[in-house]
Every structure is written in structure tokens, then in C-alpha cells.
Amino acid sequence: MGLVYSTFVFMFGVVLQTAATKIPLFVAGRFFAGFGVGLISALVPLYQSETAPKWIRGTIVGCYQWAITIGLFLAAIVDNATKDRADTGSYRIPVAIQFLWGIILIVGMLILPETPRYQIKMNRPEKAAHALSRLRRLDPTHPALVEELAEIQANHEYESSLGKATYIECFKGSIGKRLATGCLLQGLQQLTGVNFIFYYGTTFFKSSGIGNAFIITVATNVVNVGSTIPGLYLVEKWGRRPLLFWGAVGMFVCQFIVAITGTADPTGVAANKVLVAFVCIYIFFFASTWGPLAWVVTGEIFPLKARAKCLSMTTATNWLLNWAIAYATPYLVNPGPGNANLGSK
């Protein structure tokens, strides 16, 4: 039910933003919507990692990132469709559409069962067996289901014998090292700069001399959606570390080429084509590696007793860096006094 309550918080924020005619009410709506999204983005990977079978867990959790890419793609289409409106629909329509996804999430969570691990934690073995039976579509007496439930019970008993983890204990010992790894993964995922393309891509492409920047932004979102699919396959086939390593190498090369092109020939037609091409290739490397992998790894590395607390902190790191990039980018790329003027030359 935590996801349901979190979604209600988000939807309350959407209502305030849609009804707003002045900045203060809109800001209040952004606060509640952002708070709700923060709760949801911590709970969804937790729910996925606790309900998915081990053999496909990485792919299932990676689908969380795939859903984000689909959301970005739909947002780009809606923004493109409403950008020329002269009335309040230019911002109210994109904001109000979010209400639909909140309803879908609430209905879905009312249908889906609570996680078996949570039911075991709350000392409800019968409900845990029923929940696992629904998730696996097996009879509660099926040997595979009985074995999996016994494994969940044994893991819980072992971790309970070590005591409950407080937030302070999450920073100590092996849990602290795992927390540092998770926070670095989520932070570096944002610092790759991919959200610069999705937040300020239209402005960036316009300043680079590209005519229809909105269409290019939609195209980059299409690449983002499509490129996540290979990552969902490779996460189980190739492993986590190789994907993260080669994804980082690929993004580095693409960013270097974009920087060289934008500086050496900022207005040339050929340079613009190279820029768009390597931005798309860069997005491919991100979407197939660091995009889903950050959520997969953080959903797997924490012990049960500290998982919820640690995931809340790794997710907070993701959103903190997300906000920092969104806030700092205009000052970094814009010309004029007080700005770094690092934009396209």
C-alpha cells in the first residue's frame, strides 16, 4: 500500500499544478509531485526486486528504466504538440496527462499482491505463500514454490539474527561500502549528462544551428526507448560490470567527439550531422548500460534488513544530482555575465 499512498501524494501535486494560475501554487504542486515521485522511485525497484524470479530479476528491474524512457518519449511528443498553443493548455495539458499514469499505477497495485518478503518480515507465512503463488502462478504446494518460500524465510531469519539496521548502521561496515557503491552508481548515472539532452536538448540543438530542434529531441527519445531493450537482454547474458565499463567507455568517446565537433566547426552542416549522430550513439550507450544497470545493481546489493533504507538514500542521490544538473546547466552553457558560456560555440 505504500506505493498507492505515494501515488496519491504525486496526484495531489499534479492537481495543484494543473489548477495553478500563479507561480506559488504551481511551486507547491511541484513540491508534492516531486515528493511523490521520490517515494515511488524508491519503492518500485524495491517491489520489483522482491517479487521477480532470480533468473530474470535484472531484466525486470531494468524495465523500470525502460518505462522512464517511454515516459520521456511521450512527454517529448506532448510538448511538441502543445508548444504552439497560445493559451494555458500549453502547460496544463502536459501536466494533467500525468494524472492518467497515477491512476494506472494505483489500479495495478490494488490488483498485485504484497511482496512475499514483506509478508515474511511481518510474520505472515500464509499470506506470503499466497502472494508467491499468485506471482509465480503455481499452487502453494508446488515443490518449486515451497523451496523458494523456504529460502526467503531462511534469509529473513538469518538477517533478523543480525538485528535491524538503523540509518546510522547503513553507513558502517560492509553495508556502508555497498551504500557508497549504490550512491556512486546513481550519482554517476546522472553525471553522465544524459538529462542535459532530455532537459535542454531543444535549446542545445537550436544553438548549434539545427533547424527543427523539437524533431531532433523526439528522435533522441526514440533512440533512448529502443536502446534500452538490448540492455535488458545483456544484463543477464553479459553481466553487470562489463556493461557498466563498456557503457562508460562508449559515452566518453561520444562526448569527446561532440565536444570537438562543436568547437572546431560549430555552424557547419556536416558538423551538425556528426553532432546529432554521436548524441544518438551516446544515448544508445547510456540507455543500454548505465540507464537500467544503476537501478538493477542498487536493487540487488543490499541485505533485506537495510534494503529499504539504503534504496531510499541511493534514489535520493539520483534525484539530488538530477536537480543539480537541471539547476546548474543554464549557468554553465549560457553566455553573458555570471555564466560560464560553455555552450555550443
Coordinates of C-alpha atoms in Angstrom, one line a residue:
M1 CA 0.0 0.0 0.0
G2 CA 3.0 2.3 0.3
L3 CA 3.1 2.7 -3.5
V4 CA -0.7 3.6 -3.5
Y5 CA -0.3 6.3 -0.8
S6 CA 2.8 7.6 -2.6
T7 CA 0.9 7.9 -5.9
F8 CA -1.9 9.8 -4.1
V9 CA 0.8 12.3 -3.0
F10 CA 2.0 12.6 -6.6
M11 CA -1.5 13.1 -8.0
F12 CA -2.3 15.8 -5.4
G13 CA 0.7 17.7 -6.7
V14 CA -0.5 17.2 -10.3
V15 CA -3.9 18.6 -9.4
L16 CA -2.3 21.7 -7.8
Q17 CA -0.1 22.3 -10.9
T18 CA -3.0 21.9 -13.3
A19 CA -5.2 24.3 -11.3
A20 CA -2.4 26.9 -10.8
T21 CA -2.7 30.3 -12.5
K22 CA 0.2 31.8 -10.5
I23 CA 3.7 30.6 -9.6
P24 CA 3.2 30.0 -5.8
L25 CA 0.5 27.4 -6.3
F26 CA 2.5 25.8 -9.2
V27 CA 5.6 25.6 -7.0
A28 CA 3.5 23.9 -4.2
G29 CA 2.3 21.4 -6.8
R30 CA 5.8 20.7 -7.9
F31 CA 6.8 20.1 -4.3
F32 CA 4.1 17.4 -3.7
A33 CA 4.5 15.9 -7.1
G34 CA 8.3 15.7 -6.6
F35 CA 7.9 14.2 -3.1
G36 CA 5.5 11.6 -4.5
V37 CA 7.9 10.7 -7.4
G38 CA 10.7 10.4 -4.9
L39 CA 8.7 7.9 -2.8
I40 CA 7.6 6.0 -5.9
S41 CA 11.1 5.8 -7.5
A42 CA 12.4 4.2 -4.2
L43 CA 9.5 1.8 -3.8
V44 CA 9.1 0.5 -7.4
P45 CA 12.6 -1.0 -7.8
L46 CA 12.3 -2.5 -4.2
Y47 CA 8.9 -4.1 -5.2
Q48 CA 10.4 -5.4 -8.4
S49 CA 13.5 -6.9 -6.8
E50 CA 11.5 -8.6 -4.1
T51 CA 8.9 -10.2 -6.4
A52 CA 10.8 -11.1 -9.6
P53 CA 12.3 -14.6 -10.0
K54 CA 16.1 -14.7 -9.7
W55 CA 16.7 -15.8 -13.3
I56 CA 15.0 -12.7 -14.7
R57 CA 15.3 -10.2 -11.8
G58 CA 17.9 -7.9 -13.6
T59 CA 15.7 -7.6 -16.6
I60 CA 12.5 -6.9 -14.6
V61 CA 14.2 -4.1 -12.6
G62 CA 15.8 -2.8 -15.8
C63 CA 12.3 -2.4 -17.2
Y64 CA 11.9 0.4 -14.6
Q65 CA 14.4 2.5 -16.6
W66 CA 12.7 1.4 -19.9
A67 CA 9.4 2.8 -18.5
I68 CA 11.2 6.0 -17.7
T69 CA 12.5 6.3 -21.3
I70 CA 8.9 5.6 -22.7
G71 CA 7.7 8.4 -20.4
L72 CA 10.3 10.8 -21.7
F73 CA 9.4 9.9 -25.3
L74 CA 5.7 10.5 -24.6
A75 CA 6.5 13.8 -22.9
A76 CA 8.5 15.0 -25.9
I77 CA 5.6 14.2 -28.2
V78 CA 3.1 16.0 -26.0
D79 CA 5.4 19.0 -25.6
N80 CA 5.9 19.1 -29.4
A81 CA 2.1 19.0 -29.9
T82 CA 1.3 21.8 -27.4
K83 CA 4.3 24.1 -27.9
D84 CA 2.5 26.5 -30.3
R85 CA -0.7 26.9 -28.2
A86 CA -1.3 30.5 -27.0
D87 CA -3.5 29.5 -24.0
T88 CA -2.8 27.8 -20.7
G89 CA -3.2 24.4 -22.4
S90 CA 0.4 24.7 -23.4
Y91 CA 1.4 23.8 -19.9
R92 CA -1.8 22.4 -18.4
I93 CA -2.2 19.5 -20.9
P94 CA 1.4 18.1 -20.4
V95 CA 1.0 18.4 -16.6
A96 CA -2.6 17.0 -16.5
I97 CA -1.7 13.9 -18.5
Q98 CA 0.4 12.7 -15.6
F99 CA -2.8 12.0 -13.7
L100 CA -3.6 9.1 -16.1
W101 CA -0.4 7.3 -15.2
G102 CA -1.0 7.8 -11.5
I103 CA -4.4 6.1 -11.9
I104 CA -2.9 3.2 -13.8
L105 CA -0.3 2.7 -11.1
I106 CA -2.9 2.8 -8.3
V107 CA -5.2 0.3 -10.1
G108 CA -2.3 -2.0 -10.8
M109 CA -1.0 -2.0 -7.2
L110 CA -4.5 -2.8 -5.9
I111 CA -4.5 -5.9 -8.1
L112 CA -1.0 -7.0 -7.4
P113 CA -0.1 -8.7 -4.1
E114 CA 2.2 -7.5 -1.4
T115 CA 5.7 -8.9 -1.7
P116 CA 6.4 -12.3 -0.1
R117 CA 9.5 -10.9 1.6
Y118 CA 7.4 -8.2 3.3
Q119 CA 4.8 -10.8 4.5
I120 CA 7.5 -13.0 5.9
K121 CA 9.0 -9.9 7.7
M122 CA 5.6 -9.2 9.2
N123 CA 5.3 -12.8 10.3
R124 CA 2.5 -13.8 7.9
P125 CA 3.7 -17.0 6.3
E126 CA 0.3 -18.0 4.9
K127 CA -0.1 -14.6 3.1
A128 CA 3.5 -14.9 1.9
A129 CA 2.7 -18.3 0.4
H130 CA -0.5 -16.9 -1.2
A131 CA 1.4 -13.9 -2.6
L132 CA 4.2 -16.0 -4.1
S133 CA 1.6 -18.4 -5.5
R134 CA 0.0 -15.5 -7.4
L135 CA 3.3 -14.1 -8.6
R136 CA 4.6 -17.5 -9.9
R137 CA 1.2 -18.8 -11.0
L138 CA 1.9 -22.1 -9.1
D139 CA -0.1 -24.0 -6.5
P140 CA 1.1 -23.2 -2.9
T141 CA 2.1 -26.8 -2.5
H142 CA 4.3 -26.9 -5.6
P143 CA 7.8 -28.0 -4.7
A144 CA 9.5 -25.1 -6.5
L145 CA 7.3 -22.6 -4.7
V146 CA 7.8 -24.3 -1.3
E147 CA 11.5 -24.3 -1.9
E148 CA 11.6 -20.5 -2.8
L149 CA 9.4 -19.6 0.2
A150 CA 11.7 -21.6 2.5
E151 CA 14.7 -19.7 1.0
I152 CA 13.0 -16.4 1.7
Q153 CA 12.2 -17.5 5.2
A154 CA 15.7 -18.7 5.9
N155 CA 17.3 -15.4 4.5
H156 CA 15.0 -13.4 6.7
E157 CA 15.7 -15.4 9.8
Y158 CA 19.5 -15.1 9.2
E159 CA 19.3 -11.3 8.6
S160 CA 17.0 -10.9 11.6
S161 CA 19.5 -12.6 13.8
L162 CA 21.9 -9.9 12.9
G163 CA 19.5 -7.2 14.1
K164 CA 17.6 -4.4 12.4
A165 CA 19.7 -1.8 10.6
T166 CA 19.2 1.9 11.5
Y167 CA 20.2 4.7 9.2
I168 CA 23.4 5.1 11.1
E169 CA 24.3 1.5 10.7
C170 CA 23.8 1.8 6.9
F171 CA 27.0 3.8 6.8
K172 CA 29.1 1.3 8.7
G173 CA 30.9 -1.9 7.7
S174 CA 30.0 -3.8 4.6
I175 CA 26.6 -2.1 4.3
G176 CA 28.4 1.2 4.3
K177 CA 30.6 0.1 1.4
R178 CA 27.5 -1.2 -0.5
L179 CA 25.7 2.1 0.2
A180 CA 28.7 4.1 -1.2
T181 CA 28.7 1.9 -4.3
G182 CA 25.0 2.4 -4.8
C183 CA 25.1 6.1 -4.3
L184 CA 28.1 6.5 -6.6
L185 CA 26.3 4.4 -9.3
Q186 CA 23.2 6.6 -9.1
G187 CA 25.1 9.8 -8.9
L188 CA 27.4 8.9 -11.8
Q189 CA 24.4 7.8 -13.8
Q190 CA 23.2 11.4 -13.6
L191 CA 26.6 12.9 -14.1
T192 CA 27.0 11.2 -17.4
G193 CA 24.9 14.2 -18.6
V194 CA 22.1 12.4 -20.3
N195 CA 19.5 14.6 -18.8
F196 CA 21.1 17.6 -20.3
I197 CA 20.0 16.2 -23.7
F198 CA 16.4 15.5 -22.4
Y199 CA 16.0 18.7 -20.4
Y200 CA 17.8 21.2 -22.6
G201 CA 18.3 19.3 -25.9
T202 CA 15.9 21.6 -27.8
T203 CA 17.8 24.7 -26.7
F204 CA 21.2 23.0 -27.3
F205 CA 20.3 21.8 -30.9
K206 CA 18.9 25.3 -31.8
S207 CA 22.1 27.0 -30.6
S208 CA 24.1 24.5 -32.7
G209 CA 22.3 25.7 -35.8
I210 CA 19.9 22.8 -36.2
G211 CA 16.6 23.9 -37.8
N212 CA 13.8 21.8 -36.2
A213 CA 15.3 21.1 -32.8
F214 CA 12.0 19.7 -31.5
I215 CA 12.1 16.8 -34.0
I216 CA 15.7 16.0 -33.1
T217 CA 14.6 15.9 -29.4
V218 CA 11.8 13.4 -30.3
A219 CA 14.3 11.4 -32.3
T220 CA 16.8 11.2 -29.4
N221 CA 13.9 9.9 -27.2
V222 CA 13.1 7.2 -29.8
V223 CA 16.7 6.1 -29.6
N224 CA 16.5 6.1 -25.8
V225 CA 13.5 3.8 -25.8
G226 CA 14.8 1.4 -28.4
S227 CA 18.3 1.2 -27.0
T228 CA 17.2 0.2 -23.5
I229 CA 15.9 -3.2 -24.9
P230 CA 19.4 -4.6 -25.7
G231 CA 20.4 -3.7 -22.2
L232 CA 17.5 -5.7 -20.7
Y233 CA 18.9 -8.8 -22.6
L234 CA 22.6 -8.2 -22.0
V235 CA 22.2 -7.6 -18.2
E236 CA 21.5 -11.3 -17.7
K237 CA 23.6 -12.5 -20.6
W238 CA 26.8 -10.4 -20.2
G239 CA 26.7 -9.4 -16.6
R240 CA 26.6 -6.1 -14.7
R241 CA 30.3 -5.0 -14.5
P242 CA 31.2 -5.4 -18.2
L243 CA 28.1 -3.5 -19.3
L244 CA 28.9 -0.6 -16.9
F245 CA 32.5 -0.5 -18.0
W246 CA 32.0 -0.5 -21.8
G247 CA 29.0 1.8 -21.5
A248 CA 31.2 4.3 -19.7
V249 CA 33.9 4.0 -22.4
G250 CA 31.3 4.4 -25.2
M251 CA 29.8 7.5 -23.6
F252 CA 33.2 9.0 -23.1
V253 CA 34.2 8.6 -26.7
C254 CA 30.9 10.1 -28.0
Q255 CA 31.0 13.1 -25.7
F256 CA 34.6 13.8 -26.7
I257 CA 33.7 13.7 -30.4
V258 CA 30.6 16.0 -29.8
A259 CA 32.9 18.5 -27.9
I260 CA 35.5 18.5 -30.6
T261 CA 32.9 18.9 -33.4
G262 CA 31.0 21.7 -31.6
T263 CA 34.2 23.7 -31.0
A264 CA 36.0 23.1 -34.3
D265 CA 33.1 23.7 -36.7
P266 CA 30.1 25.0 -34.8
T267 CA 27.9 26.1 -37.7
G268 CA 28.8 23.7 -40.5
V269 CA 26.1 21.4 -41.9
A270 CA 28.4 18.3 -41.7
A271 CA 29.3 19.2 -38.1
N272 CA 25.7 19.3 -37.2
K273 CA 25.1 15.9 -38.7
V274 CA 28.1 14.5 -36.7
L275 CA 26.8 16.1 -33.6
V276 CA 23.3 14.6 -33.9
A277 CA 24.7 11.2 -34.9
F278 CA 27.1 11.0 -31.9
V279 CA 24.5 12.3 -29.5
C280 CA 22.3 9.4 -30.6
I281 CA 25.1 6.9 -30.3
Y282 CA 25.9 8.3 -26.8
I283 CA 22.3 7.8 -25.8
F284 CA 22.5 4.3 -27.1
F285 CA 25.4 3.5 -24.8
F286 CA 23.7 5.1 -21.8
A287 CA 20.3 3.5 -22.4
S288 CA 21.7 0.0 -22.9
T289 CA 24.1 0.2 -19.9
W290 CA 24.1 2.8 -17.2
G291 CA 20.4 3.7 -17.6
P292 CA 18.9 0.4 -16.4
L293 CA 22.0 -1.0 -14.7
A294 CA 22.1 1.6 -11.9
W295 CA 18.7 0.5 -10.8
V296 CA 19.4 -3.2 -11.2
V297 CA 22.6 -3.1 -9.1
T298 CA 21.2 -1.0 -6.3
G299 CA 18.2 -3.3 -6.1
E300 CA 20.4 -6.3 -5.6
I301 CA 23.4 -5.4 -3.4
F302 CA 21.7 -4.6 0.0
P303 CA 20.7 -7.1 2.7
L304 CA 17.0 -7.3 3.5
K305 CA 17.3 -5.6 6.8
A306 CA 18.7 -2.5 5.3
R307 CA 17.4 -2.6 1.7
A308 CA 14.5 -0.1 2.1
K309 CA 16.7 2.5 3.9
C310 CA 19.6 2.1 1.5
L311 CA 17.5 2.3 -1.6
S312 CA 15.9 5.4 -0.3
M313 CA 19.3 7.0 0.0
T314 CA 20.6 5.8 -3.4
T315 CA 17.4 7.1 -5.0
A316 CA 17.8 10.4 -3.2
T317 CA 21.3 10.6 -4.6
N318 CA 19.9 10.1 -8.1
W319 CA 17.4 12.9 -7.7
L320 CA 19.8 15.2 -6.0
L321 CA 22.2 15.1 -8.9
N322 CA 19.3 15.2 -11.3
W323 CA 18.2 18.5 -9.7
A324 CA 21.8 19.8 -9.6
I325 CA 22.3 19.3 -13.3
A326 CA 18.9 20.8 -14.2
Y327 CA 19.7 23.8 -12.0
A328 CA 23.3 24.4 -13.0
T329 CA 23.1 23.8 -16.7
P330 CA 21.8 27.2 -17.8
Y331 CA 24.6 28.9 -15.8
L332 CA 27.1 26.6 -17.4
V333 CA 26.1 26.9 -21.1
N334 CA 24.5 30.4 -21.4
P335 CA 26.6 33.4 -22.5
G336 CA 26.6 36.7 -20.6
P337 CA 27.7 38.0 -17.1
G338 CA 27.7 35.4 -14.4
N339 CA 27.6 32.5 -16.8
A340 CA 30.3 30.1 -17.8
N341 CA 29.5 30.2 -21.5
L342 CA 30.3 26.6 -22.1
G343 CA 27.6 26.1 -24.7
S344 CA 27.9 25.3 -28.4
K345 CA 30.5 27.7 -30.0

